[in-house]
mmCIF file with all atom_site columns, C-alpha atoms in Angstrom:
data_model
loop_
_atom_site.group_PDB
_atom_site.id
_atom_site.type_symbol
_atom_site.label_atom_id
_atom_site.label_alt_id
_atom_site.label_comp_id
_atom_site.label_asym_id
_atom_site.label_entity_id
_atom_site.label_seq_id
_atom_site.pdbx_PDB_ins_code
_atom_site.Cartn_x
_atom_site.Cartn_y
_atom_site.Cartn_z
_atom_site.occupancy
_atom_site.B_iso_or_equiv
_atom_site.pdbx_formal_charge
_atom_site.auth_seq_id
_atom_site.auth_comp_id
_atom_site.auth_asym_id
_atom_site.auth_atom_id
_atom_site.pdbx_PDB_model_num
ATOM 1   C CA . UNK A 1 1   ? 0.020   -0.114 0.132   1.00 0.00 ? 840 UNK A CA 1
ATOM 2   C CA . UNK A 1 2   ? 2.749   2.356  0.799   1.00 0.00 ? 841 UNK A CA 1
ATOM 3   C CA . UNK A 1 3   ? 4.507   1.358  -2.198  1.00 0.00 ? 842 UNK A CA 1
ATOM 4   C CA . UNK A 1 4   ? 1.222   2.533  -4.340  1.00 0.00 ? 843 UNK A CA 1
ATOM 5   C CA . UNK A 1 5   ? 1.172   6.087  -2.472  1.00 0.00 ? 844 UNK A CA 1
ATOM 6   C CA . UNK A 1 6   ? 4.857   6.539  -3.091  1.00 0.00 ? 845 UNK A CA 1
ATOM 7   C CA . UNK A 1 7   ? 4.282   5.988  -6.638  1.00 0.00 ? 846 UNK A CA 1
ATOM 8   C CA . UNK A 1 8   ? 1.283   8.372  -6.774  1.00 0.00 ? 847 UNK A CA 1
ATOM 9   C CA . UNK A 1 9   ? 3.534   10.763 -5.114  1.00 0.00 ? 848 UNK A CA 1
ATOM 10  C CA . UNK A 1 10  ? 6.379   10.479 -7.700  1.00 0.00 ? 849 UNK A CA 1
ATOM 11  C CA . UNK A 1 11  ? 4.054   10.537 -10.815 1.00 0.00 ? 850 UNK A CA 1
ATOM 12  C CA . UNK A 1 12  ? 2.736   13.852 -9.297  1.00 0.00 ? 851 UNK A CA 1
ATOM 13  C CA . UNK A 1 13  ? 6.148   15.213 -8.528  1.00 0.00 ? 852 UNK A CA 1
ATOM 14  C CA . UNK A 1 14  ? 7.103   14.223 -12.198 1.00 0.00 ? 853 UNK A CA 1
ATOM 15  C CA . UNK A 1 15  ? 4.418   15.679 -13.823 1.00 0.00 ? 854 UNK A CA 1
ATOM 16  C CA . UNK A 1 16  ? 4.661   19.001 -11.585 1.00 0.00 ? 855 UNK A CA 1
ATOM 17  C CA . UNK A 1 17  ? 8.555   19.043 -12.655 1.00 0.00 ? 856 UNK A CA 1
ATOM 18  C CA . UNK A 1 18  ? 7.294   18.623 -16.431 1.00 0.00 ? 857 UNK A CA 1
ATOM 19  C CA . UNK A 1 19  ? 4.968   21.372 -16.390 1.00 0.00 ? 858 UNK A CA 1
ATOM 20  C CA . UNK A 1 20  ? 7.548   23.807 -15.137 1.00 0.00 ? 859 UNK A CA 1
ATOM 21  C CA . UNK A 1 21  ? 10.134  22.648 -17.450 1.00 0.00 ? 860 UNK A CA 1
ATOM 22  C CA . UNK A 1 22  ? 7.409   23.221 -20.522 1.00 0.00 ? 861 UNK A CA 1
ATOM 23  C CA . UNK A 1 23  ? 6.412   26.827 -18.803 1.00 0.00 ? 862 UNK A CA 1
ATOM 24  C CA . UNK A 1 24  ? 10.022  28.011 -18.832 1.00 0.00 ? 863 UNK A CA 1
ATOM 25  C CA . UNK A 1 25  ? 10.746  26.880 -22.005 1.00 0.00 ? 864 UNK A CA 1
ATOM 26  C CA . UNK A 1 26  ? 7.529   28.501 -23.184 1.00 0.00 ? 865 UNK A CA 1
ATOM 27  C CA . UNK A 1 27  ? 8.696   31.794 -21.570 1.00 0.00 ? 866 UNK A CA 1
ATOM 28  C CA . UNK A 1 28  ? 12.304  31.319 -22.824 1.00 0.00 ? 867 UNK A CA 1
ATOM 29  C CA . UNK A 1 29  ? 11.043  31.188 -26.486 1.00 0.00 ? 868 UNK A CA 1
ATOM 30  C CA . UNK A 1 30  ? 8.773   34.485 -25.785 1.00 0.00 ? 869 UNK A CA 1
ATOM 31  C CA . UNK A 1 31  ? 11.628  36.275 -24.352 1.00 0.00 ? 870 UNK A CA 1
ATOM 32  C CA . UNK A 1 32  ? 13.969  35.305 -27.224 1.00 0.00 ? 871 UNK A CA 1
ATOM 33  C CA . UNK A 1 33  ? 11.432  36.406 -29.922 1.00 0.00 ? 872 UNK A CA 1
ATOM 34  C CA . UNK A 1 34  ? 10.519  39.637 -28.239 1.00 0.00 ? 873 UNK A CA 1
ATOM 35  C CA . UNK A 1 35  ? 11.816  43.018 -29.466 1.00 0.00 ? 874 UNK A CA 1
ATOM 36  C CA . UNK A 1 36  ? 10.925  44.443 -26.014 1.00 0.00 ? 875 UNK A CA 1
ATOM 37  C CA . UNK A 1 37  ? 12.815  41.644 -23.959 1.00 0.00 ? 876 UNK A CA 1
ATOM 38  C CA . UNK A 1 38  ? 9.876   41.012 -21.898 1.00 0.00 ? 877 UNK A CA 1
ATOM 39  C CA . UNK A 1 39  ? 6.982   38.526 -21.576 1.00 0.00 ? 878 UNK A CA 1
ATOM 40  C CA . UNK A 1 40  ? 3.524   39.962 -22.741 1.00 0.00 ? 879 UNK A CA 1
ATOM 41  C CA . UNK A 1 41  ? 1.840   39.429 -19.489 1.00 0.00 ? 880 UNK A CA 1
ATOM 42  C CA . UNK A 1 42  ? 4.496   41.473 -17.991 1.00 0.00 ? 881 UNK A CA 1
ATOM 43  C CA . UNK A 1 43  ? 4.296   44.025 -20.706 1.00 0.00 ? 882 UNK A CA 1
ATOM 44  C CA . UNK A 1 44  ? 0.438   44.628 -20.034 1.00 0.00 ? 883 UNK A CA 1
ATOM 45  C CA . UNK A 1 45  ? 0.926   44.835 -16.602 1.00 0.00 ? 884 UNK A CA 1
ATOM 46  C CA . UNK A 1 46  ? 3.697   47.265 -16.805 1.00 0.00 ? 885 UNK A CA 1
ATOM 47  C CA . UNK A 1 47  ? 0.994   49.461 -19.005 1.00 0.00 ? 886 UNK A CA 1
ATOM 48  C CA . UNK A 1 48  ? -1.849  49.307 -16.275 1.00 0.00 ? 887 UNK A CA 1
ATOM 49  C CA . UNK A 1 49  ? 0.601   50.332 -13.570 1.00 0.00 ? 888 UNK A CA 1
ATOM 50  C CA . UNK A 1 50  ? 2.015   53.119 -15.402 1.00 0.00 ? 889 UNK A CA 1
ATOM 51  C CA . UNK A 1 51  ? -1.390  54.368 -16.126 1.00 0.00 ? 890 UNK A CA 1
ATOM 52  C CA . UNK A 1 52  ? -2.455  53.800 -12.473 1.00 0.00 ? 891 UNK A CA 1
ATOM 53  C CA . UNK A 1 53  ? 0.696   55.306 -11.061 1.00 0.00 ? 892 UNK A CA 1
ATOM 54  C CA . UNK A 1 54  ? -0.397  58.740 -13.574 1.00 0.00 ? 893 UNK A CA 1
ATOM 55  C CA . UNK A 1 55  ? -3.719  58.727 -12.550 1.00 0.00 ? 894 UNK A CA 1
ATOM 56  C CA . UNK A 1 56  ? -2.565  58.784 -8.743  1.00 0.00 ? 895 UNK A CA 1
ATOM 57  C CA . UNK A 1 57  ? 0.173   61.464 -9.556  1.00 0.00 ? 896 UNK A CA 1
ATOM 58  C CA . UNK A 1 58  ? -2.777  63.447 -10.849 1.00 0.00 ? 897 UNK A CA 1
ATOM 59  C CA . UNK A 1 59  ? -5.113  62.827 -7.687  1.00 0.00 ? 898 UNK A CA 1
ATOM 60  C CA . UNK A 1 60  ? -1.892  64.533 -5.502  1.00 0.00 ? 899 UNK A CA 1
ATOM 61  C CA . UNK A 1 61  ? -1.691  67.471 -7.519  1.00 0.00 ? 900 UNK A CA 1
ATOM 62  C CA . UNK A 1 62  ? -2.897  70.538 -5.489  1.00 0.00 ? 901 UNK A CA 1
ATOM 63  C CA . UNK A 1 63  ? -6.062  72.326 -6.901  1.00 0.00 ? 902 UNK A CA 1
ATOM 64  C CA . UNK A 1 64  ? -7.159  75.824 -6.261  1.00 0.00 ? 903 UNK A CA 1
ATOM 65  C CA . UNK A 1 65  ? -9.584  75.639 -3.418  1.00 0.00 ? 904 UNK A CA 1
ATOM 66  C CA . UNK A 1 66  ? -9.544  72.152 -2.712  1.00 0.00 ? 905 UNK A CA 1
ATOM 67  C CA . UNK A 1 67  ? -7.717  70.387 -0.074  1.00 0.00 ? 906 UNK A CA 1
ATOM 68  C CA . UNK A 1 68  ? -6.697  66.293 0.510   1.00 0.00 ? 907 UNK A CA 1
ATOM 69  C CA . UNK A 1 69  ? -7.867  64.512 3.231   1.00 0.00 ? 908 UNK A CA 1
ATOM 70  C CA . UNK A 1 70  ? -4.734  63.178 5.274   1.00 0.00 ? 909 UNK A CA 1
ATOM 71  C CA . UNK A 1 71  ? -5.647  59.563 4.912   1.00 0.00 ? 910 UNK A CA 1
ATOM 72  C CA . UNK A 1 72  ? -6.470  60.081 1.334   1.00 0.00 ? 911 UNK A CA 1
ATOM 73  C CA . UNK A 1 73  ? -3.088  61.414 0.614   1.00 0.00 ? 912 UNK A CA 1
ATOM 74  C CA . UNK A 1 74  ? -1.500  58.368 2.490   1.00 0.00 ? 913 UNK A CA 1
ATOM 75  C CA . UNK A 1 75  ? -3.218  55.951 0.377   1.00 0.00 ? 914 UNK A CA 1
ATOM 76  C CA . UNK A 1 76  ? -2.464  57.789 -2.618  1.00 0.00 ? 915 UNK A CA 1
ATOM 77  C CA . UNK A 1 77  ? 1.043   58.223 -1.379  1.00 0.00 ? 916 UNK A CA 1
ATOM 78  C CA . UNK A 1 78  ? 1.243   54.384 -0.577  1.00 0.00 ? 917 UNK A CA 1
ATOM 79  C CA . UNK A 1 79  ? -0.325  53.515 -4.170  1.00 0.00 ? 918 UNK A CA 1
ATOM 80  C CA . UNK A 1 80  ? 2.839   55.300 -5.798  1.00 0.00 ? 919 UNK A CA 1
ATOM 81  C CA . UNK A 1 81  ? 4.716   53.136 -3.773  1.00 0.00 ? 920 UNK A CA 1
ATOM 82  C CA . UNK A 1 82  ? 3.526   49.660 -4.469  1.00 0.00 ? 921 UNK A CA 1
ATOM 83  C CA . UNK A 1 83  ? 3.303   50.863 -8.184  1.00 0.00 ? 922 UNK A CA 1
ATOM 84  C CA . UNK A 1 84  ? 7.161   51.844 -8.366  1.00 0.00 ? 923 UNK A CA 1
ATOM 85  C CA . UNK A 1 85  ? 7.875   48.804 -6.559  1.00 0.00 ? 924 UNK A CA 1
ATOM 86  C CA . UNK A 1 86  ? 6.045   46.576 -8.991  1.00 0.00 ? 925 UNK A CA 1
ATOM 87  C CA . UNK A 1 87  ? 7.285   48.516 -11.922 1.00 0.00 ? 926 UNK A CA 1
ATOM 88  C CA . UNK A 1 88  ? 10.846  48.015 -10.272 1.00 0.00 ? 927 UNK A CA 1
ATOM 89  C CA . UNK A 1 89  ? 10.445  44.339 -10.290 1.00 0.00 ? 928 UNK A CA 1
ATOM 90  C CA . UNK A 1 90  ? 9.101   44.185 -13.733 1.00 0.00 ? 929 UNK A CA 1
ATOM 91  C CA . UNK A 1 91  ? 12.163  45.998 -15.057 1.00 0.00 ? 930 UNK A CA 1
ATOM 92  C CA . UNK A 1 92  ? 14.586  43.721 -13.587 1.00 0.00 ? 931 UNK A CA 1
ATOM 93  C CA . UNK A 1 93  ? 12.664  40.523 -15.378 1.00 0.00 ? 932 UNK A CA 1
ATOM 94  C CA . UNK A 1 94  ? 13.404  42.436 -18.791 1.00 0.00 ? 933 UNK A CA 1
ATOM 95  C CA . UNK A 1 95  ? 16.045  41.222 -20.910 1.00 0.00 ? 934 UNK A CA 1
ATOM 96  C CA . UNK A 1 96  ? 18.104  44.131 -22.458 1.00 0.00 ? 935 UNK A CA 1
ATOM 97  C CA . UNK A 1 97  ? 19.583  41.945 -24.841 1.00 0.00 ? 936 UNK A CA 1
ATOM 98  C CA . UNK A 1 98  ? 17.863  38.931 -25.403 1.00 0.00 ? 937 UNK A CA 1
ATOM 99  C CA . UNK A 1 99  ? 17.060  38.880 -29.026 1.00 0.00 ? 938 UNK A CA 1
ATOM 100 C CA . UNK A 1 100 ? 18.707  36.167 -30.666 1.00 0.00 ? 939 UNK A CA 1
ATOM 101 C CA . UNK A 1 101 ? 20.566  34.962 -27.279 1.00 0.00 ? 940 UNK A CA 1
ATOM 102 C CA . UNK A 1 102 ? 19.008  31.829 -25.663 1.00 0.00 ? 941 UNK A CA 1
ATOM 103 C CA . UNK A 1 103 ? 20.834  31.681 -22.812 1.00 0.00 ? 942 UNK A CA 1
ATOM 104 C CA . UNK A 1 104 ? 19.833  35.148 -21.682 1.00 0.00 ? 943 UNK A CA 1
ATOM 105 C CA . UNK A 1 105 ? 16.486  34.299 -22.379 1.00 0.00 ? 944 UNK A CA 1
ATOM 106 C CA . UNK A 1 106 ? 16.536  31.148 -20.362 1.00 0.00 ? 945 UNK A CA 1
ATOM 107 C CA . UNK A 1 107 ? 18.281  32.930 -17.108 1.00 0.00 ? 946 UNK A CA 1
ATOM 108 C CA . UNK A 1 108 ? 15.295  35.619 -17.430 1.00 0.00 ? 947 UNK A CA 1
ATOM 109 C CA . UNK A 1 109 ? 12.619  32.949 -17.670 1.00 0.00 ? 948 UNK A CA 1
ATOM 110 C CA . UNK A 1 110 ? 14.002  31.403 -14.800 1.00 0.00 ? 949 UNK A CA 1
ATOM 111 C CA . UNK A 1 111 ? 14.213  34.558 -12.739 1.00 0.00 ? 950 UNK A CA 1
ATOM 112 C CA . UNK A 1 112 ? 10.939  35.292 -13.791 1.00 0.00 ? 951 UNK A CA 1
ATOM 113 C CA . UNK A 1 113 ? 9.520   31.936 -12.502 1.00 0.00 ? 952 UNK A CA 1
ATOM 114 C CA . UNK A 1 114 ? 11.310  32.347 -9.249  1.00 0.00 ? 953 UNK A CA 1
ATOM 115 C CA . UNK A 1 115 ? 9.548   35.740 -8.582  1.00 0.00 ? 954 UNK A CA 1
ATOM 116 C CA . UNK A 1 116 ? 6.376   34.817 -9.976  1.00 0.00 ? 955 UNK A CA 1
ATOM 117 C CA . UNK A 1 117 ? 4.638   34.566 -6.617  1.00 0.00 ? 956 UNK A CA 1
ATOM 118 C CA . UNK A 1 118 ? 6.028   38.003 -5.875  1.00 0.00 ? 957 UNK A CA 1
ATOM 119 C CA . UNK A 1 119 ? 4.824   39.964 -8.817  1.00 0.00 ? 958 UNK A CA 1
ATOM 120 C CA . UNK A 1 120 ? 1.564   38.372 -8.073  1.00 0.00 ? 959 UNK A CA 1
ATOM 121 C CA . UNK A 1 121 ? 1.558   39.761 -4.545  1.00 0.00 ? 960 UNK A CA 1
ATOM 122 C CA . UNK A 1 122 ? 2.443   43.066 -5.565  1.00 0.00 ? 961 UNK A CA 1
ATOM 123 C CA . UNK A 1 123 ? -0.444  43.399 -8.258  1.00 0.00 ? 962 UNK A CA 1
ATOM 124 C CA . UNK A 1 124 ? -3.305  42.267 -5.882  1.00 0.00 ? 963 UNK A CA 1
ATOM 125 C CA . UNK A 1 125 ? -1.638  44.905 -3.322  1.00 0.00 ? 964 UNK A CA 1
ATOM 126 C CA . UNK A 1 126 ? -1.617  47.381 -5.969  1.00 0.00 ? 965 UNK A CA 1
ATOM 127 C CA . UNK A 1 127 ? -5.429  46.581 -7.108  1.00 0.00 ? 966 UNK A CA 1
ATOM 128 C CA . UNK A 1 128 ? -6.887  46.281 -3.595  1.00 0.00 ? 967 UNK A CA 1
ATOM 129 C CA . UNK A 1 129 ? -5.321  50.279 -3.406  1.00 0.00 ? 968 UNK A CA 1
ATOM 130 C CA . UNK A 1 130 ? -6.841  50.985 -6.608  1.00 0.00 ? 969 UNK A CA 1
ATOM 131 C CA . UNK A 1 131 ? -10.081 49.655 -5.240  1.00 0.00 ? 970 UNK A CA 1
ATOM 132 C CA . UNK A 1 132 ? -9.890  51.815 -2.236  1.00 0.00 ? 971 UNK A CA 1
ATOM 133 C CA . UNK A 1 133 ? -8.977  55.032 -4.293  1.00 0.00 ? 972 UNK A CA 1
ATOM 134 C CA . UNK A 1 134 ? -11.732 54.445 -6.435  1.00 0.00 ? 973 UNK A CA 1
ATOM 135 C CA . UNK A 1 135 ? -14.165 54.016 -3.123  1.00 0.00 ? 974 UNK A CA 1
ATOM 136 C CA . UNK A 1 136 ? -12.904 56.890 -1.537  1.00 0.00 ? 975 UNK A CA 1
ATOM 137 C CA . UNK A 1 137 ? -13.687 58.977 -4.819  1.00 0.00 ? 976 UNK A CA 1
ATOM 138 C CA . UNK A 1 138 ? -16.863 57.697 -5.361  1.00 0.00 ? 977 UNK A CA 1
ATOM 139 C CA . UNK A 1 139 ? -17.816 58.337 -1.444  1.00 0.00 ? 978 UNK A CA 1
ATOM 140 C CA . UNK A 1 140 ? -16.692 62.344 -2.131  1.00 0.00 ? 979 UNK A CA 1
ATOM 141 C CA . UNK A 1 141 ? -18.568 62.745 -4.864  1.00 0.00 ? 980 UNK A CA 1
ATOM 142 C CA . UNK A 1 142 ? -21.918 61.334 -3.180  1.00 0.00 ? 981 UNK A CA 1
#
């Protein structure tokens, strides 16, 4: 009975290792062919983050006759900090000279796999801040 469980566990490990290998090869190929040196999913996330960062910066600009609450100001500041951290991480995953360089593309794909959870966590955090900013704006309108 224990041998059967060990065989099932081994098969699961082999499947997970195979899935990871296929994912790395896919990302390596995309990086290798990319003109920007980054994965398309990271390019999209970067575009959204830059847009949100610009929106928050605009909200922080003082308008004549208006004041920004301290709590909202802190929320905007923290949103910008998270956006900057996410953009820095995404920049670190870009390959400056990977086009036509398989080893550099593979190295960046591995780095992307290592930091995938971190990027996802920062993305979730940023979108929670975005939701809070939107809620605050909606509340101030009403």
